[in-house]
Amino acid sequence: MRPLFLHLGLLLSSTTIAAPLTGCPRDPKPIDLGYTRHQVAYQNLTNSGYLINVYKNIRFAEPAERFHRPAFPPLWDEPGVVRSGNYSQDTQCVSAVPQGAEALFPGLNGTVFGNEDCLFLDVYVPDVLSCQKSTSALHSAGVPVLHWLHGSAYTFGSKELGFTPLGLFDQLLSQGTPFILVVSNYRMGLYGWASSPSDETTQPNVGLYDGLAALKWSERYIHHFGGDPSRLTAGGQSTGAAMVELLSASPDSVDLPFQHAFLSSPALSLKANVTERRQDVFDSILSAANCSSLVCLLDMNEGALREINRYLINDTPSLSGGGNLGPGIGFGPIVDEFLVPELPIANPTLDKSLSRLRSMIVANMANEGAITSSDRDMPEAFPELVRRILPSSTNEIISTIQSLYQWPDAAPEQLAWQWTADAVFACHSLALAKAANTSTRRYIMSIPPAYHGLDLFYYFFTDEETTPVKDVGIAQSLQTLLWKFLYQVEPLEIDSGAEWPFYGTGSFLNITAAGLEVEQLDDKESRRCDIINRIMADPENGI
């Protein structure tokens, strides 16, 4: 298995069906946001014939400034200009697809694309909301909104790449439950996750602040499209889910722009007390750019810096331990002074932070670590793998961790899979469910092969060619559960009529090849994660 974090969520096809601007007695009027005006860029047609109006490339912040947080809200656009979202340049953020990705992402092996001016979002609105005023009390104040943050391994992806929501719209509209979808970009690689602790003009976690700015945009402006900002769900997968997790666990002083959260396999190997290793990453950028100062990086032209980013992601060893790529500890979030003052698992008031949410779904795949870990030469290489995340961990600590797992002699790589799944994806997710156990639901997808990202094929199922799944019925069931979550239907019942309960003392939904089953978390698994979270939160272990 290659030691790459290959984000399977991006496998979703980006194929869409462009439809002429018909279906309304008139074309939808341009939306006036106060600072800009946007018209429908195009309409997409679902398999059942529903039209979806797509507003493309709306600025949610000022053009990005290198190594600085986004400026929100945007300033006034050109007066009198109506935007259609068409730009001559690529509006995706700079991405560097890892080498070895050809099998999963045909045509994207080692690919570099995107630009620095990329803080844009798209809005998908069912045509029925644009064409007529609803007299239903259910929709009089606007419909629920899902704001989605894409996955990326913190290095590649975009709001467009491999994403089609048409199947989800098809299912929900057929049940009379329209919603609005917002998808937004954020900066990745060195642009979004690199900063120097010795130079305050470089700000940490810039990509996370991009996500927050985009969500604030939805809170402030989505009513113009027919959305209800008081029913705003922040959702994401992998990196996107981790960003929503960090925002949800932020201090009370942070004004959350959303009320609900949907976290699919949050990839979070969060680093605290990493001043030296953080500087090492920034020094790697300076060295690769042949620069001696930040000023040199700020003056570098876009093409040259894009190549530096590619080199650092593809041609330098990553010792992150899973979940992200890049030199040394990799590009990813760190503890800062405002949004992320401490690790969520080390936050003694995590329950209070999460109480700002009305509801949350926290999800994992049963085999998260199989394609996301460095699994060669196990178990001999296990201490080195652990120390990528916990560099100060003693032999005793590593022995304790290794004793938590069992694996067949013929498949020693499963030791790495299990550790990576727990350390990067599952155990901090479980901590969230425990901290907010009366408002959080949890699921685990066990349908083989249960790899990281495969649940998105079910939630965004379109057809068996575009988004192949083992069981179309299960995909439709999960889409139905998602609309119930967006609409806050209680009790939330699965197909059998059984209730999907809040986590409570360990209840979760197991999504199996045979269907959806409510089960109780095994005490052994719960205790294992408690041990791992304590080890991860201990600063003596050097996370």
Coordinates of C-alpha atoms in Angstrom, one line a residue:
M1 CA 0.0 0.0 0.0
R2 CA 1.4 3.4 -1.0
P3 CA 1.9 5.8 2.0
L4 CA -0.4 8.3 0.4
F5 CA -3.6 9.9 1.7
L6 CA -5.7 9.4 -1.4
H7 CA -9.0 11.2 -0.9
L8 CA -11.6 8.9 -2.4
G9 CA -14.4 11.4 -1.9
L10 CA -13.0 13.1 -5.0
L11 CA -14.0 10.1 -7.1
L12 CA -17.5 11.4 -7.4
S13 CA -18.0 12.3 -11.0
S14 CA -18.2 15.9 -12.0
T15 CA -20.3 15.1 -15.1
T16 CA -23.4 17.4 -15.3
I17 CA -26.2 17.8 -17.8
A18 CA -26.5 21.4 -19.0
A19 CA -30.0 22.4 -19.7
P20 CA -31.2 25.5 -21.5
L21 CA -32.5 28.3 -19.3
T22 CA -36.1 27.2 -19.6
G23 CA -38.6 25.7 -17.2
C24 CA -39.7 29.0 -15.7
P25 CA -42.1 31.4 -17.3
R26 CA -39.2 33.8 -17.1
D27 CA -35.5 33.5 -16.4
P28 CA -34.6 33.7 -12.8
K29 CA -33.8 37.3 -11.9
P30 CA -30.2 38.2 -10.9
I31 CA -29.6 38.0 -7.2
D32 CA -28.5 41.3 -5.6
L33 CA -26.3 40.6 -2.6
G34 CA -25.6 44.2 -1.9
Y35 CA -21.9 44.0 -2.8
T36 CA -22.4 42.1 -6.1
R37 CA -25.1 40.9 -8.4
H38 CA -25.2 37.3 -9.8
Q39 CA -27.3 35.6 -12.4
V40 CA -27.8 31.9 -12.9
A41 CA -24.7 30.5 -14.7
Y42 CA -26.5 27.4 -16.0
Q43 CA -29.2 24.9 -15.0
N44 CA -28.6 21.2 -14.4
L45 CA -31.2 18.5 -15.0
T46 CA -31.6 15.6 -12.5
N47 CA -32.5 12.1 -13.7
S48 CA -36.1 12.7 -12.8
G49 CA -36.3 16.1 -14.6
Y50 CA -35.8 18.6 -11.8
L51 CA -34.0 21.7 -12.8
I52 CA -31.3 23.0 -10.5
N53 CA -30.1 26.6 -10.9
V54 CA -26.4 27.0 -10.3
Y55 CA -24.8 30.3 -9.3
K56 CA -21.1 30.0 -10.0
N57 CA -18.0 31.7 -8.5
I58 CA -19.5 34.1 -6.0
R59 CA -16.8 35.9 -4.0
F60 CA -17.2 35.2 -0.3
A61 CA -14.1 37.2 0.6
E62 CA -11.6 39.6 -0.9
P63 CA -8.9 38.2 -3.2
A64 CA -6.6 36.1 -1.1
E65 CA -3.4 37.6 0.3
R66 CA -0.5 35.2 0.8
F67 CA -0.2 33.7 4.3
H68 CA -3.1 36.0 5.6
R69 CA -6.6 35.2 6.8
P70 CA -9.4 36.1 4.4
A71 CA -11.0 39.6 4.5
F72 CA -14.7 39.2 5.0
P73 CA -17.2 40.4 3.8
P74 CA -16.1 41.3 0.3
L75 CA -16.0 44.9 -0.9
W76 CA -18.4 46.3 -3.5
D77 CA -18.0 44.9 -6.9
E78 CA -18.2 46.9 -10.1
P79 CA -21.5 48.9 -10.0
G80 CA -24.0 47.8 -12.6
V81 CA -22.2 44.6 -13.5
V82 CA -24.2 41.3 -13.3
R83 CA -21.9 38.4 -12.8
S84 CA -22.5 35.0 -14.4
G85 CA -19.5 33.3 -12.6
N86 CA -17.5 33.0 -15.8
Y87 CA -13.8 33.9 -15.3
S88 CA -11.0 33.6 -17.8
Q89 CA -8.7 32.1 -15.1
D90 CA -9.1 29.0 -13.1
T91 CA -11.1 29.8 -9.9
Q92 CA -10.0 26.7 -8.0
C93 CA -7.4 27.1 -5.3
V94 CA -3.9 25.9 -6.0
S95 CA -3.7 22.1 -5.8
A96 CA -1.0 19.5 -6.1
V97 CA -2.3 16.0 -6.7
P98 CA 0.1 13.4 -5.1
Q99 CA 2.1 11.1 -7.3
G100 CA 0.7 7.6 -7.5
A101 CA -2.9 8.8 -7.7
E102 CA -3.4 7.7 -11.4
A103 CA -5.3 4.6 -10.5
L104 CA -7.8 6.5 -8.4
F105 CA -7.8 9.8 -10.3
P106 CA -7.2 9.2 -14.0
G107 CA -5.5 12.1 -15.6
L108 CA -4.6 13.8 -12.2
N109 CA -1.4 12.0 -11.3
G110 CA 0.9 14.6 -10.0
T111 CA -1.3 17.3 -11.6
V112 CA -1.0 21.0 -10.5
F113 CA -3.8 23.4 -11.1
G114 CA -5.6 26.4 -9.6
N115 CA -4.8 30.0 -8.7
E116 CA -4.3 32.1 -5.6
D117 CA -7.4 34.2 -6.3
C118 CA -9.8 31.4 -5.4
L119 CA -12.1 32.4 -2.5
F120 CA -15.3 31.6 -4.4
L121 CA -18.3 29.5 -3.7
D122 CA -21.2 28.0 -5.8
V123 CA -24.9 27.9 -4.8
Y124 CA -27.2 25.2 -6.1
V125 CA -30.9 26.2 -5.9
P126 CA -33.9 24.1 -7.0
D127 CA -35.6 25.9 -9.8
V128 CA -39.0 25.7 -8.0
L129 CA -37.6 28.1 -5.3
S130 CA -36.5 30.6 -8.0
C131 CA -39.7 30.5 -10.0
Q132 CA -42.4 30.8 -7.4
K133 CA -43.1 31.8 -3.8
S134 CA -44.0 28.9 -1.7
T135 CA -47.2 29.2 0.3
S136 CA -46.3 26.3 2.5
A137 CA -45.6 27.2 6.1
L138 CA -42.7 24.7 5.8
H139 CA -40.9 26.9 3.3
S140 CA -42.2 30.4 4.1
A141 CA -39.0 31.4 6.0
G142 CA -36.7 29.6 3.5
V143 CA -35.5 26.0 3.1
P144 CA -32.7 24.2 4.9
V145 CA -29.2 24.8 3.7
L146 CA -26.3 22.4 3.5
H147 CA -22.9 24.1 3.2
W148 CA -20.3 21.6 2.1
L149 CA -16.5 21.8 2.6
H150 CA -14.7 19.3 0.3
G151 CA -12.0 16.9 1.3
S152 CA -8.4 17.5 0.2
A153 CA -5.7 15.8 2.3
Y154 CA -5.0 19.5 2.9
T155 CA -3.4 19.7 -0.5
F156 CA -5.7 19.1 -3.4
G157 CA -9.3 19.5 -4.4
S158 CA -12.0 22.1 -5.0
K159 CA -15.7 22.9 -4.9
E160 CA -15.9 21.5 -8.5
L161 CA -13.5 18.6 -8.6
G162 CA -15.4 15.4 -8.7
F163 CA -18.6 16.7 -7.1
T164 CA -22.1 16.3 -8.4
P165 CA -25.1 16.8 -6.0
L166 CA -27.7 16.0 -8.6
G167 CA -28.6 12.6 -7.3
L168 CA -29.2 14.0 -3.8
F169 CA -31.3 16.8 -5.2
D170 CA -33.3 14.2 -7.2
Q171 CA -34.1 12.1 -4.2
L172 CA -35.0 15.0 -1.9
L173 CA -37.1 16.9 -4.4
S174 CA -39.0 13.7 -5.2
Q175 CA -40.0 13.6 -1.6
G176 CA -41.1 17.3 -1.6
T177 CA -38.2 18.4 0.6
P178 CA -36.1 21.0 -1.3
F179 CA -32.9 22.3 0.1
I180 CA -30.1 24.6 -1.0
L181 CA -26.5 23.5 -1.4
V182 CA -23.4 25.8 -1.0
V183 CA -20.0 24.5 -1.9
S184 CA -16.9 26.6 -1.3
N185 CA -13.1 26.7 -1.8
Y186 CA -10.4 27.1 0.8
R187 CA -6.6 27.4 0.4
M188 CA -4.5 24.3 0.7
G189 CA -0.9 23.2 0.8
L190 CA 1.6 26.0 1.7
Y191 CA -1.1 28.6 0.9
G192 CA -3.5 27.5 3.5
W193 CA -1.6 25.6 6.2
A194 CA 2.0 27.0 6.4
S195 CA 3.1 29.7 8.8
S196 CA 6.2 30.7 10.7
P197 CA 6.1 30.9 14.5
S198 CA 8.9 33.5 14.3
D199 CA 7.1 35.8 12.0
E200 CA 3.7 37.0 13.0
T201 CA 2.9 38.4 9.6
T202 CA 2.3 34.7 8.5
Q203 CA -1.0 33.6 10.1
P204 CA -1.6 30.0 11.0
N205 CA -4.6 27.9 9.9
V206 CA -5.5 30.3 7.0
G207 CA -7.4 27.5 5.3
L208 CA -9.6 27.0 8.3
Y209 CA -10.4 30.8 8.4
D210 CA -11.3 30.5 4.7
G211 CA -13.9 27.8 5.7
L212 CA -15.2 30.0 8.5
A213 CA -15.6 33.0 6.2
A214 CA -17.5 31.0 3.6
L215 CA -19.9 29.7 6.3
K216 CA -20.4 33.3 7.5
W217 CA -21.3 34.2 3.9
S218 CA -24.0 31.6 4.0
E219 CA -25.3 32.9 7.3
R220 CA -25.5 36.4 6.0
Y221 CA -26.5 36.0 2.3
I222 CA -28.3 32.7 1.7
H223 CA -31.7 34.2 2.4
H224 CA -31.4 36.0 -1.0
F225 CA -31.6 32.5 -2.6
G226 CA -34.5 31.2 -0.5
G227 CA -32.4 29.6 2.2
D228 CA -33.1 29.7 5.9
P229 CA -29.9 30.8 7.8
S230 CA -31.4 29.5 11.0
R231 CA -31.3 26.0 9.5
L232 CA -27.8 25.9 8.2
T233 CA -25.8 22.6 8.3
A234 CA -22.1 22.8 7.9
G235 CA -21.0 19.5 6.4
G236 CA -17.8 18.0 5.0
Q237 CA -15.7 14.9 4.4
S238 CA -12.2 14.2 5.5
T239 CA -10.4 17.6 5.6
G240 CA -13.7 19.4 5.2
A241 CA -15.2 17.5 8.1
A242 CA -12.1 18.2 10.3
M243 CA -12.5 21.9 9.6
V244 CA -16.2 21.8 10.7
E245 CA -15.1 19.8 13.8
L246 CA -12.5 22.5 14.8
L247 CA -15.0 25.3 14.3
S248 CA -17.6 23.4 16.3
A249 CA -15.1 22.8 19.2
S250 CA -13.9 26.4 19.1
P251 CA -14.2 28.7 22.2
D252 CA -17.5 30.3 23.1
S253 CA -16.0 33.7 21.9
V254 CA -16.3 32.4 18.3
D255 CA -19.7 33.1 16.8
L256 CA -20.7 30.0 15.0
P257 CA -22.5 30.8 11.8
F258 CA -24.2 27.3 11.6
Q259 CA -26.5 25.3 13.9
H260 CA -26.0 21.8 12.7
A261 CA -22.9 19.7 11.7
F262 CA -22.4 16.7 9.5
L263 CA -18.9 15.2 9.8
S264 CA -17.9 12.3 7.5
S265 CA -14.6 10.8 8.5
P266 CA -12.9 14.0 9.8
A267 CA -9.1 13.7 9.1
L268 CA -7.4 15.4 12.0
S269 CA -3.9 14.8 13.2
L270 CA -3.9 18.1 15.0
K271 CA -0.5 19.3 16.2
A272 CA 0.1 21.1 19.5
N273 CA 3.4 22.3 20.9
V274 CA 5.0 22.0 17.5
T275 CA 6.9 25.4 17.3
E276 CA 10.1 23.8 16.1
R277 CA 8.5 21.3 13.7
R278 CA 6.2 24.1 12.3
Q279 CA 9.3 26.2 11.7
D280 CA 10.9 23.3 10.0
V281 CA 8.0 23.1 7.5
F282 CA 8.3 26.9 6.8
D283 CA 12.1 26.6 6.4
S284 CA 11.5 23.8 3.9
I285 CA 9.4 26.3 1.8
L286 CA 12.2 28.9 2.0
S287 CA 14.8 26.4 1.0
A288 CA 12.8 25.0 -1.9
A289 CA 12.2 28.6 -3.1
N290 CA 15.9 29.6 -2.6
C291 CA 14.6 32.4 -0.3
S292 CA 16.1 33.7 2.9
S293 CA 13.0 35.6 4.1
L294 CA 9.3 35.9 3.9
V295 CA 9.6 39.0 1.7
C296 CA 11.1 36.8 -1.0
L297 CA 8.1 34.4 -0.8
L298 CA 5.7 37.3 -1.0
D299 CA 7.4 38.7 -4.1
M300 CA 7.6 35.4 -5.9
N301 CA 5.3 35.1 -9.0
E302 CA 2.4 32.7 -8.8
G303 CA 3.8 30.1 -11.2
A304 CA 7.0 29.8 -9.4
L305 CA 5.4 29.4 -6.0
R306 CA 2.9 26.9 -7.4
E307 CA 5.9 24.8 -8.5
I308 CA 7.4 25.0 -5.0
N309 CA 4.1 23.8 -3.6
R310 CA 4.1 20.8 -6.0
Y311 CA 7.7 19.9 -5.2
L312 CA 7.0 20.0 -1.4
I313 CA 4.0 17.7 -1.7
N314 CA 5.3 15.3 -4.3
D315 CA 9.0 15.2 -4.1
T316 CA 9.8 15.5 -0.4
P317 CA 9.1 12.9 2.3
S318 CA 6.0 13.4 4.4
L319 CA 6.3 12.3 8.1
S320 CA 2.8 13.5 9.1
G321 CA 1.6 10.1 10.3
G322 CA -1.6 10.1 8.2
G323 CA -4.4 12.5 7.1
N324 CA -2.2 15.1 5.3
L325 CA 0.7 15.5 3.0
G326 CA 3.7 17.8 2.8
P327 CA 7.2 18.1 4.2
G328 CA 7.9 17.1 7.8
I329 CA 4.7 17.1 9.9
G330 CA 2.9 18.1 6.7
F331 CA 0.5 20.8 5.8
G332 CA -2.4 20.9 8.2
P333 CA -4.0 22.6 11.2
I334 CA -2.1 23.5 14.4
V335 CA -3.1 24.9 17.7
D336 CA -3.4 28.7 17.5
E337 CA -4.5 31.5 19.8
F338 CA -8.1 32.0 18.6
L339 CA -10.0 29.3 16.7
V340 CA -8.0 26.3 18.0
P341 CA -6.5 27.2 21.4
E342 CA -6.2 23.5 22.3
L343 CA -6.8 20.0 20.9
P344 CA -10.5 19.1 21.0
I345 CA -9.8 15.9 22.9
A346 CA -7.9 17.9 25.5
N347 CA -10.6 20.6 25.9
P348 CA -12.2 20.2 29.4
T349 CA -15.2 22.3 28.2
L350 CA -15.7 20.5 24.9
D351 CA -19.3 19.7 25.9
K352 CA -19.9 23.4 26.4
S353 CA -18.5 24.3 23.0
L354 CA -20.5 21.7 21.2
S355 CA -23.7 22.8 23.1
R356 CA -23.9 25.7 20.6
L357 CA -25.0 23.1 18.0
R358 CA -28.5 21.9 17.9
S359 CA -27.5 18.6 16.4
M360 CA -24.6 16.8 14.9
I361 CA -23.8 13.6 12.9
V362 CA -20.3 12.1 13.3
A363 CA -19.4 9.3 11.0
N364 CA -16.5 7.0 10.2
M365 CA -15.8 4.2 7.7
A366 CA -14.9 0.8 9.3
N367 CA -11.6 0.6 7.4
E368 CA -10.4 4.2 7.3
G369 CA -6.7 3.4 7.6
A370 CA -6.4 0.9 4.7
I371 CA -5.6 3.5 2.1
T372 CA -4.4 6.3 4.3
S373 CA -1.5 4.8 6.2
S374 CA 2.2 4.1 5.7
D375 CA 1.9 0.3 6.3
R376 CA 5.2 -1.2 5.1
D377 CA 7.4 -3.3 7.3
M378 CA 5.0 -3.8 10.1
P379 CA 5.2 -4.4 13.0
E380 CA 8.9 -3.5 13.1
A381 CA 8.2 0.0 11.6
F382 CA 5.3 0.7 14.0
P383 CA 7.3 2.8 16.5
E384 CA 8.5 5.1 13.7
L385 CA 4.9 5.4 12.5
V386 CA 3.6 6.3 15.9
R387 CA 6.4 8.9 16.5
R388 CA 5.4 10.7 13.3
I389 CA 2.4 11.9 15.3
L390 CA 3.8 11.5 18.9
P391 CA 7.5 12.3 18.5
S392 CA 8.3 12.2 22.2
S393 CA 6.5 9.0 23.0
T394 CA 8.5 6.5 24.9
N395 CA 9.0 2.8 24.1
E396 CA 6.5 2.1 27.0
I397 CA 3.9 4.3 25.4
I398 CA 4.4 2.7 22.0
S399 CA 4.2 -0.7 23.6
T400 CA 0.9 0.3 25.3
I401 CA -0.5 1.4 22.0
Q402 CA 0.6 -1.7 20.1
S403 CA -1.0 -3.9 22.8
L404 CA -4.4 -2.5 21.9
Y405 CA -4.5 -4.1 18.5
Q406 CA -4.6 -7.6 17.1
W407 CA -3.8 -8.5 13.5
P408 CA -3.3 -11.7 11.5
D409 CA 0.3 -12.9 11.0
A410 CA -0.2 -12.9 7.3
A411 CA -1.4 -9.3 7.2
P412 CA 0.8 -7.2 9.5
E413 CA -0.1 -4.1 7.6
Q414 CA -3.4 -4.2 9.5
L415 CA -1.6 -2.9 12.6
A416 CA -0.8 0.4 10.7
W417 CA -4.4 0.5 9.4
Q418 CA -5.9 0.2 12.8
W419 CA -3.6 2.7 14.4
T420 CA -4.1 5.3 11.6
A421 CA -7.9 4.8 11.7
D422 CA -8.0 5.5 15.4
A423 CA -5.4 8.2 15.7
V424 CA -6.4 10.3 12.6
F425 CA -10.1 9.6 12.1
A426 CA -12.1 7.6 14.7
C427 CA -11.1 8.3 18.3
H428 CA -11.4 12.1 18.2
S429 CA -14.7 11.6 16.4
L430 CA -15.9 9.3 19.2
A431 CA -14.8 12.0 21.7
L432 CA -17.2 14.4 20.0
A433 CA -20.1 12.0 20.3
K434 CA -19.4 11.4 23.9
A435 CA -19.1 15.1 24.7
A436 CA -22.4 15.9 23.0
N437 CA -24.1 12.6 23.5
T438 CA -27.7 13.9 23.8
S439 CA -27.5 15.9 20.5
T440 CA -25.1 13.8 18.4
R441 CA -25.8 10.7 16.2
R442 CA -23.1 8.4 15.0
Y443 CA -22.8 6.0 12.2
I444 CA -20.1 3.6 11.0
M445 CA -20.2 2.3 7.4
S446 CA -19.1 -1.3 7.2
I447 CA -20.0 -2.2 3.6
P448 CA -16.9 -3.8 2.2
P449 CA -14.3 -2.5 1.5
A450 CA -15.3 0.3 3.8
Y451 CA -12.5 2.6 2.7
H452 CA -12.2 6.2 3.6
G453 CA -14.6 8.3 1.5
L454 CA -16.8 5.6 0.1
D455 CA -19.9 6.8 2.0
L456 CA -20.0 9.8 -0.2
F457 CA -20.9 7.5 -3.1
Y458 CA -24.1 6.7 -1.2
Y459 CA -25.0 10.2 0.0
F460 CA -24.3 11.7 -3.4
F461 CA -25.5 8.7 -5.4
T462 CA -26.6 9.6 -8.9
D463 CA -26.5 6.3 -10.9
E464 CA -24.6 3.1 -10.8
E465 CA -22.2 4.2 -13.5
T466 CA -21.3 7.6 -12.1
T467 CA -21.3 6.6 -8.4
P468 CA -21.2 2.8 -8.1
V469 CA -22.5 1.4 -4.9
K470 CA -23.2 -2.1 -3.5
D471 CA -26.9 -1.4 -3.0
V472 CA -28.9 1.4 -4.5
G473 CA -31.6 1.0 -1.9
I474 CA -29.1 1.7 0.9
A475 CA -28.0 4.8 -1.0
Q476 CA -31.5 6.1 -1.2
S477 CA -32.1 5.3 2.5
L478 CA -29.1 7.4 3.5
Q479 CA -30.2 10.2 1.3
T480 CA -33.6 10.1 3.0
L481 CA -31.8 10.2 6.4
L482 CA -29.9 13.2 5.3
W483 CA -33.1 15.1 4.4
K484 CA -34.6 14.2 7.7
F485 CA -31.5 15.6 9.4
L486 CA -31.5 18.8 7.4
Y487 CA -35.2 19.2 8.2
Q488 CA -34.7 18.2 11.8
V489 CA -37.3 15.4 11.8
E490 CA -37.6 13.8 15.2
P491 CA -37.7 10.9 15.9
L492 CA -35.3 10.1 13.1
E493 CA -36.4 6.7 11.9
I494 CA -34.6 4.3 9.5
D495 CA -36.3 2.1 6.9
S496 CA -37.3 -0.6 9.4
G497 CA -39.2 2.0 11.5
A498 CA -36.6 1.8 14.3
E499 CA -35.3 5.0 15.7
W500 CA -31.8 6.2 15.1
P501 CA -31.0 7.3 18.6
F502 CA -28.6 9.9 19.8
Y503 CA -25.3 8.5 20.8
G504 CA -26.2 8.4 24.5
T505 CA -24.1 5.7 26.1
G506 CA -22.9 4.2 22.9
S507 CA -25.7 3.7 20.3
F508 CA -24.7 4.0 16.7
L509 CA -26.0 3.2 13.2
N510 CA -24.1 0.4 11.5
I511 CA -24.5 0.6 7.7
T512 CA -23.9 -2.9 6.5
A513 CA -24.4 -4.7 3.2
A514 CA -27.6 -6.2 4.7
G515 CA -29.0 -2.8 5.6
L516 CA -29.1 -0.3 8.4
E517 CA -28.8 -1.6 12.0
V518 CA -28.8 0.2 15.3
E519 CA -26.1 -1.3 17.5
Q520 CA -24.2 -0.6 20.7
L521 CA -20.5 0.3 20.6
D522 CA -18.3 -2.4 22.0
D523 CA -16.9 -1.5 25.4
K524 CA -13.5 -2.6 24.3
E525 CA -13.5 -0.2 21.3
S526 CA -14.6 2.6 23.6
R527 CA -11.9 2.0 26.1
R528 CA -9.3 1.7 23.4
C529 CA -10.2 5.2 22.1
D530 CA -10.2 6.6 25.6
I531 CA -6.6 5.3 26.1
I532 CA -5.5 6.7 22.7
N533 CA -7.1 10.1 23.3
R534 CA -5.4 10.4 26.7
I535 CA -2.0 9.6 25.1
M536 CA -2.7 12.0 22.2
A537 CA -3.7 14.8 24.6
D538 CA -0.6 14.4 26.8
P539 CA 1.9 17.1 25.9
E540 CA 4.7 14.8 27.2
N541 CA 4.2 12.8 24.0
G542 CA 4.9 15.7 21.8
I543 CA 1.9 15.9 19.6

